[in-house]
Amino acid sequence: IIGVVTECPGGELAVGTRVVVDSRVPCGSCHGCRVAANLCHNLGWVGEVIPGGYQHYAQFPVHSLHPCPEGLVARTGVLAEPLAVAMHGLTHLPTIADSALIIGYGPIGALVHADLIRRQPECEVTVWEPNLGRRELANRCGASTDVTTGTWPLVIDAAGYATSLADAINATSHGAGAVNLVASGLFDQIQARLIFDHQFQKSTQLYVNMRSFEIFKYINVLSNTSARPSGSMTGEFSIEGPGLKNLM
């Protein structure tokens, strides 16, 4: 979500400031929150535990709002949070493999693809995605969607369905790495034997949950024209009129 501040009772942000909203809503009272907000045991999300962005005015805690640099337009700035998730996950890999499988090609999957190619232009990317429109987008962005049986040296789970983490591990070559970007509460579905059998490299991430300050870091990345992902934004519509209704 991206918007413009119309009122800030504490004065931390000036009226008129364009901001990106951190969509995570920690409970503030559990043991995890006492360590860091991103470790909340009861983590909720904007649009689920509090009203989201499909409205003219919304209220958010000021600590969840991150100012945008001048010149960063809304249609680009709105990608900051999903881009942060994508880039943060890939940053921790020691190297980018020469081929990779991305499971899921929603906003995060598409941005993972863009960042993979930015880091390793020769990487051959395959996408597993059941939605036809998203498969076509992946093809336009240079990925293959012809998924056959086999394994990959790098598998990125950007889907988060009930068994996506297990599917990612099964599709990972022995001694290689898997990155999970979106799963939450799925680890009880993964047998320990499955993990140990794959002899993951030490950099393997089975869960990535970025800290709040990193969102601002990636807002600055988007302000750099050469680093802006292209092709991920497929359309715009107003919350008034038939656009939102047709989308839903």
Short mmCIF file of C-alpha atoms in Angstrom, two decimals, residues 6-239:
data_model
loop_
_atom_site.label_atom_id
_atom_site.label_comp_id
_atom_site.label_asym_id
_atom_site.label_seq_id
_atom_site.Cartn_x
_atom_site.Cartn_y
_atom_site.Cartn_z
CA THR A 6 -3.44 13.64 5.55
CA GLU A 7 -3.16 13.74 9.35
CA CYS A 8 -0.50 12.77 11.89
CA PRO A 9 -1.46 13.73 15.47
CA GLY A 10 2.04 13.12 16.84
CA GLY A 11 3.74 15.17 14.16
CA GLU A 12 6.23 12.43 13.21
CA LEU A 13 5.31 12.78 9.52
CA ALA A 14 4.39 15.98 7.71
CA VAL A 15 1.01 16.22 6.01
CA GLY A 16 1.51 15.53 2.30
CA THR A 17 4.32 12.98 2.80
CA ARG A 18 4.02 10.00 0.47
CA VAL A 19 4.56 6.77 2.40
CA VAL A 20 4.72 3.01 1.90
CA VAL A 21 2.87 0.90 4.48
CA ASP A 22 4.52 -2.08 6.16
CA SER A 23 1.70 -4.62 5.98
CA ARG A 24 2.77 -6.66 9.02
CA VAL A 25 0.82 -6.12 12.23
CA PRO A 26 2.59 -7.59 15.30
CA CYS A 27 0.53 -8.20 18.44
CA GLY A 28 3.01 -6.30 20.63
CA SER A 29 2.62 -8.56 23.65
CA CYS A 30 4.13 -11.99 22.90
CA HIS A 31 7.67 -13.19 23.64
CA GLY A 32 8.67 -12.77 19.99
CA CYS A 33 7.58 -9.12 19.99
CA ARG A 34 9.76 -8.47 23.02
CA VAL A 35 12.73 -9.54 20.90
CA ALA A 36 11.73 -7.96 17.57
CA ALA A 37 8.41 -7.12 15.95
CA ASN A 38 9.09 -9.39 12.96
CA LEU A 39 9.35 -12.38 15.35
CA CYS A 40 5.75 -11.98 16.56
CA HIS A 41 4.10 -15.33 17.27
CA ASN A 42 0.69 -13.90 16.33
CA LEU A 43 1.68 -11.83 13.31
CA GLY A 44 -1.27 -10.41 11.40
CA TRP A 45 -1.57 -8.48 8.15
CA VAL A 46 -3.12 -5.25 6.95
CA GLY A 47 -6.33 -6.19 5.19
CA GLU A 48 -6.92 -9.05 7.62
CA VAL A 49 -6.59 -7.83 11.20
CA ILE A 50 -7.05 -4.15 10.33
CA PRO A 51 -8.69 -2.56 7.25
CA GLY A 52 -6.53 -2.45 4.14
CA GLY A 53 -5.97 -0.15 1.20
CA TYR A 54 -9.18 -0.44 -0.80
CA GLN A 55 -10.56 2.76 0.70
CA HIS A 56 -10.02 6.50 0.33
CA TYR A 57 -8.68 7.00 3.87
CA ALA A 58 -7.00 4.48 6.17
CA GLN A 59 -5.39 4.60 9.61
CA PHE A 60 -2.04 2.96 10.31
CA PRO A 61 0.50 3.13 13.18
CA VAL A 62 3.10 5.75 12.32
CA HIS A 63 5.94 3.26 12.88
CA SER A 64 4.64 1.19 9.97
CA LEU A 65 4.90 4.11 7.50
CA HIS A 66 8.05 4.69 5.45
CA PRO A 67 8.52 7.98 3.55
CA CYS A 68 9.28 7.86 -0.18
CA PRO A 69 12.00 9.92 -1.86
CA GLU A 70 10.82 12.79 -4.04
CA GLY A 71 10.20 11.70 -7.60
CA LEU A 72 9.19 8.12 -6.78
CA VAL A 73 5.76 7.72 -8.32
CA ALA A 74 3.04 5.70 -6.62
CA ARG A 75 2.84 2.94 -9.23
CA THR A 76 6.54 2.19 -8.64
CA GLY A 77 6.68 2.81 -4.89
CA VAL A 78 3.84 0.38 -4.25
CA LEU A 79 6.24 -2.43 -5.22
CA ALA A 80 8.59 -1.64 -2.32
CA GLU A 81 7.36 -4.25 0.15
CA PRO A 82 7.10 -7.23 -2.23
CA LEU A 83 10.46 -6.21 -3.72
CA ALA A 84 11.95 -6.15 -0.23
CA VAL A 85 10.75 -9.71 0.37
CA ALA A 86 12.17 -10.88 -2.97
CA MET A 87 15.54 -9.14 -2.79
CA HIS A 88 16.07 -9.88 0.90
CA GLY A 89 15.69 -13.60 0.27
CA LEU A 90 18.15 -13.65 -2.63
CA THR A 91 20.69 -11.42 -0.87
CA HIS A 92 21.54 -14.20 1.57
CA LEU A 93 22.51 -16.68 -1.13
CA PRO A 94 26.30 -16.95 -1.61
CA THR A 95 25.88 -17.35 -5.38
CA ILE A 96 23.04 -17.48 -7.91
CA ALA A 97 22.79 -20.84 -9.67
CA ASP A 98 22.77 -21.15 -13.45
CA SER A 99 19.17 -22.39 -13.33
CA ALA A 100 16.31 -21.92 -10.90
CA LEU A 101 12.69 -22.86 -10.32
CA ILE A 102 10.23 -20.27 -8.99
CA ILE A 103 7.04 -21.71 -7.49
CA GLY A 104 4.31 -19.10 -7.88
CA TYR A 105 4.34 -16.03 -10.14
CA GLY A 106 2.34 -13.48 -8.22
CA PRO A 107 3.92 -10.10 -7.35
CA ILE A 108 6.70 -11.66 -5.24
CA GLY A 109 7.47 -14.42 -7.75
CA ALA A 110 7.65 -11.94 -10.63
CA LEU A 111 9.96 -9.64 -8.64
CA VAL A 112 12.14 -12.61 -7.64
CA HIS A 113 12.48 -13.39 -11.34
CA ALA A 114 13.49 -9.79 -12.13
CA ASP A 115 16.09 -9.76 -9.36
CA LEU A 116 17.49 -13.17 -10.30
CA ILE A 117 18.14 -11.93 -13.84
CA ARG A 118 19.60 -8.68 -12.53
CA ARG A 119 22.06 -10.65 -10.39
CA GLN A 120 22.76 -13.45 -12.87
CA PRO A 121 21.68 -12.59 -16.45
CA GLU A 122 22.54 -16.10 -17.68
CA CYS A 123 20.30 -17.85 -15.13
CA GLU A 124 17.69 -20.04 -16.84
CA VAL A 125 14.45 -19.53 -14.92
CA THR A 126 11.54 -21.97 -14.89
CA VAL A 127 8.23 -21.03 -13.32
CA TRP A 128 5.54 -23.31 -11.91
CA GLU A 129 2.27 -21.40 -11.90
CA PRO A 130 -1.27 -22.77 -12.44
CA ASN A 131 -2.80 -19.43 -13.52
CA LEU A 132 -2.71 -18.95 -17.30
CA GLY A 133 -2.38 -15.17 -17.19
CA ARG A 134 0.58 -15.38 -14.82
CA ARG A 135 2.22 -18.08 -16.93
CA GLU A 136 1.92 -15.82 -19.96
CA LEU A 137 3.50 -12.97 -17.99
CA ALA A 138 6.37 -15.26 -16.98
CA ASN A 139 6.91 -16.21 -20.63
CA ARG A 140 6.92 -12.55 -21.69
CA CYS A 141 9.55 -11.88 -19.03
CA GLY A 142 11.76 -14.66 -20.41
CA ALA A 143 10.98 -17.63 -18.14
CA SER A 144 10.02 -21.12 -19.19
CA THR A 145 6.76 -22.54 -17.83
CA ASP A 146 7.34 -26.01 -19.20
CA VAL A 147 7.83 -27.78 -15.88
CA THR A 148 8.77 -31.43 -16.17
CA THR A 149 9.97 -33.80 -13.50
CA GLY A 150 13.43 -33.04 -12.28
CA THR A 151 15.35 -30.98 -9.77
CA TRP A 152 16.97 -27.54 -9.73
CA PRO A 153 20.06 -26.16 -7.95
CA LEU A 154 17.93 -23.30 -6.62
CA VAL A 155 14.20 -23.40 -5.83
CA ILE A 156 12.27 -20.38 -4.59
CA ASP A 157 8.88 -20.84 -2.98
CA ALA A 158 6.91 -17.66 -3.68
CA ALA A 159 3.51 -19.34 -3.49
CA GLY A 160 2.78 -20.25 0.12
CA TYR A 161 0.07 -22.85 -0.50
CA ALA A 162 -0.35 -25.70 1.97
CA THR A 163 2.38 -27.96 0.56
CA SER A 164 4.54 -25.46 -1.35
CA LEU A 165 7.48 -25.72 1.03
CA ALA A 166 7.55 -29.52 0.78
CA ASP A 167 7.23 -29.25 -3.02
CA ALA A 168 10.16 -26.81 -3.08
CA ILE A 169 12.35 -29.17 -1.07
CA ASN A 170 11.41 -32.12 -3.29
CA ALA A 171 12.35 -30.09 -6.39
CA THR A 172 15.75 -29.08 -4.99
CA SER A 173 18.89 -30.90 -6.07
CA HIS A 174 20.90 -32.62 -3.35
CA GLY A 175 23.44 -30.29 -1.85
CA ALA A 176 21.66 -27.25 -3.29
CA GLY A 177 19.46 -24.54 -1.77
CA ALA A 178 15.81 -23.68 -1.31
CA VAL A 179 14.47 -20.27 -0.32
CA ASN A 180 11.03 -19.90 1.19
CA LEU A 181 9.69 -16.35 1.03
CA VAL A 182 6.03 -16.49 1.96
CA ALA A 183 5.19 -19.52 4.08
CA SER A 184 4.06 -19.10 7.67
CA GLY A 185 3.18 -21.90 10.05
CA LEU A 186 3.87 -24.60 7.48
CA PHE A 187 6.88 -26.26 9.04
CA ASP A 188 4.92 -28.93 10.87
CA GLN A 189 4.12 -30.31 7.42
CA ILE A 190 7.79 -30.90 6.61
CA GLN A 191 9.32 -34.16 7.75
CA ALA A 192 12.79 -33.74 9.27
CA ARG A 193 13.97 -36.68 7.17
CA LEU A 194 13.04 -34.78 4.01
CA ILE A 195 15.24 -31.83 5.00
CA PHE A 196 18.25 -33.88 6.09
CA ASP A 197 18.10 -36.13 3.01
CA HIS A 198 18.68 -33.12 0.77
CA GLN A 199 21.92 -32.06 2.53
CA PHE A 200 21.14 -28.38 2.08
CA GLN A 201 23.94 -25.86 1.83
CA LYS A 202 24.36 -23.73 4.95
CA SER A 203 22.79 -20.70 3.26
CA THR A 204 19.49 -22.49 2.75
CA GLN A 205 16.59 -20.47 4.08
CA LEU A 206 13.42 -22.21 5.08
CA TYR A 207 11.83 -18.95 6.08
CA VAL A 208 12.56 -15.30 5.40
CA ASN A 209 10.95 -12.58 7.49
CA MET A 210 12.54 -9.18 6.90
CA ARG A 211 12.94 -6.56 9.59
CA SER A 212 10.95 -3.39 9.21
CA PHE A 213 13.86 -1.06 8.46
CA GLU A 214 14.69 -2.95 5.30
CA ILE A 215 11.54 -1.74 3.56
CA PHE A 216 12.98 1.77 3.47
CA LYS A 217 16.18 0.35 2.00
CA TYR A 218 14.25 -1.08 -0.94
CA ILE A 219 12.19 2.08 -1.37
CA ASN A 220 15.54 3.70 -2.13
CA VAL A 221 16.33 0.89 -4.57
CA LEU A 222 13.15 1.71 -6.48
CA SER A 223 14.14 5.38 -6.65
CA ASN A 224 17.07 4.28 -8.83
CA THR A 225 15.65 4.15 -12.36
CA SER A 226 18.11 1.49 -13.54
CA ALA A 227 17.07 -0.87 -10.74
CA ARG A 228 13.30 -0.62 -11.21
CA PRO A 229 11.70 -3.93 -12.17
CA SER A 230 9.80 -3.84 -15.44
CA GLY A 231 6.95 -6.03 -16.60
CA SER A 232 5.56 -6.79 -13.14
CA MET A 233 2.86 -4.11 -13.25
CA THR A 234 0.24 -5.32 -15.71
CA GLY A 235 -2.51 -2.73 -15.18
CA GLU A 236 -4.11 -0.04 -13.05
CA PHE A 237 -7.69 0.66 -12.00
CA SER A 238 -9.59 3.05 -9.77
CA ILE A 239 -11.25 1.93 -6.55
#
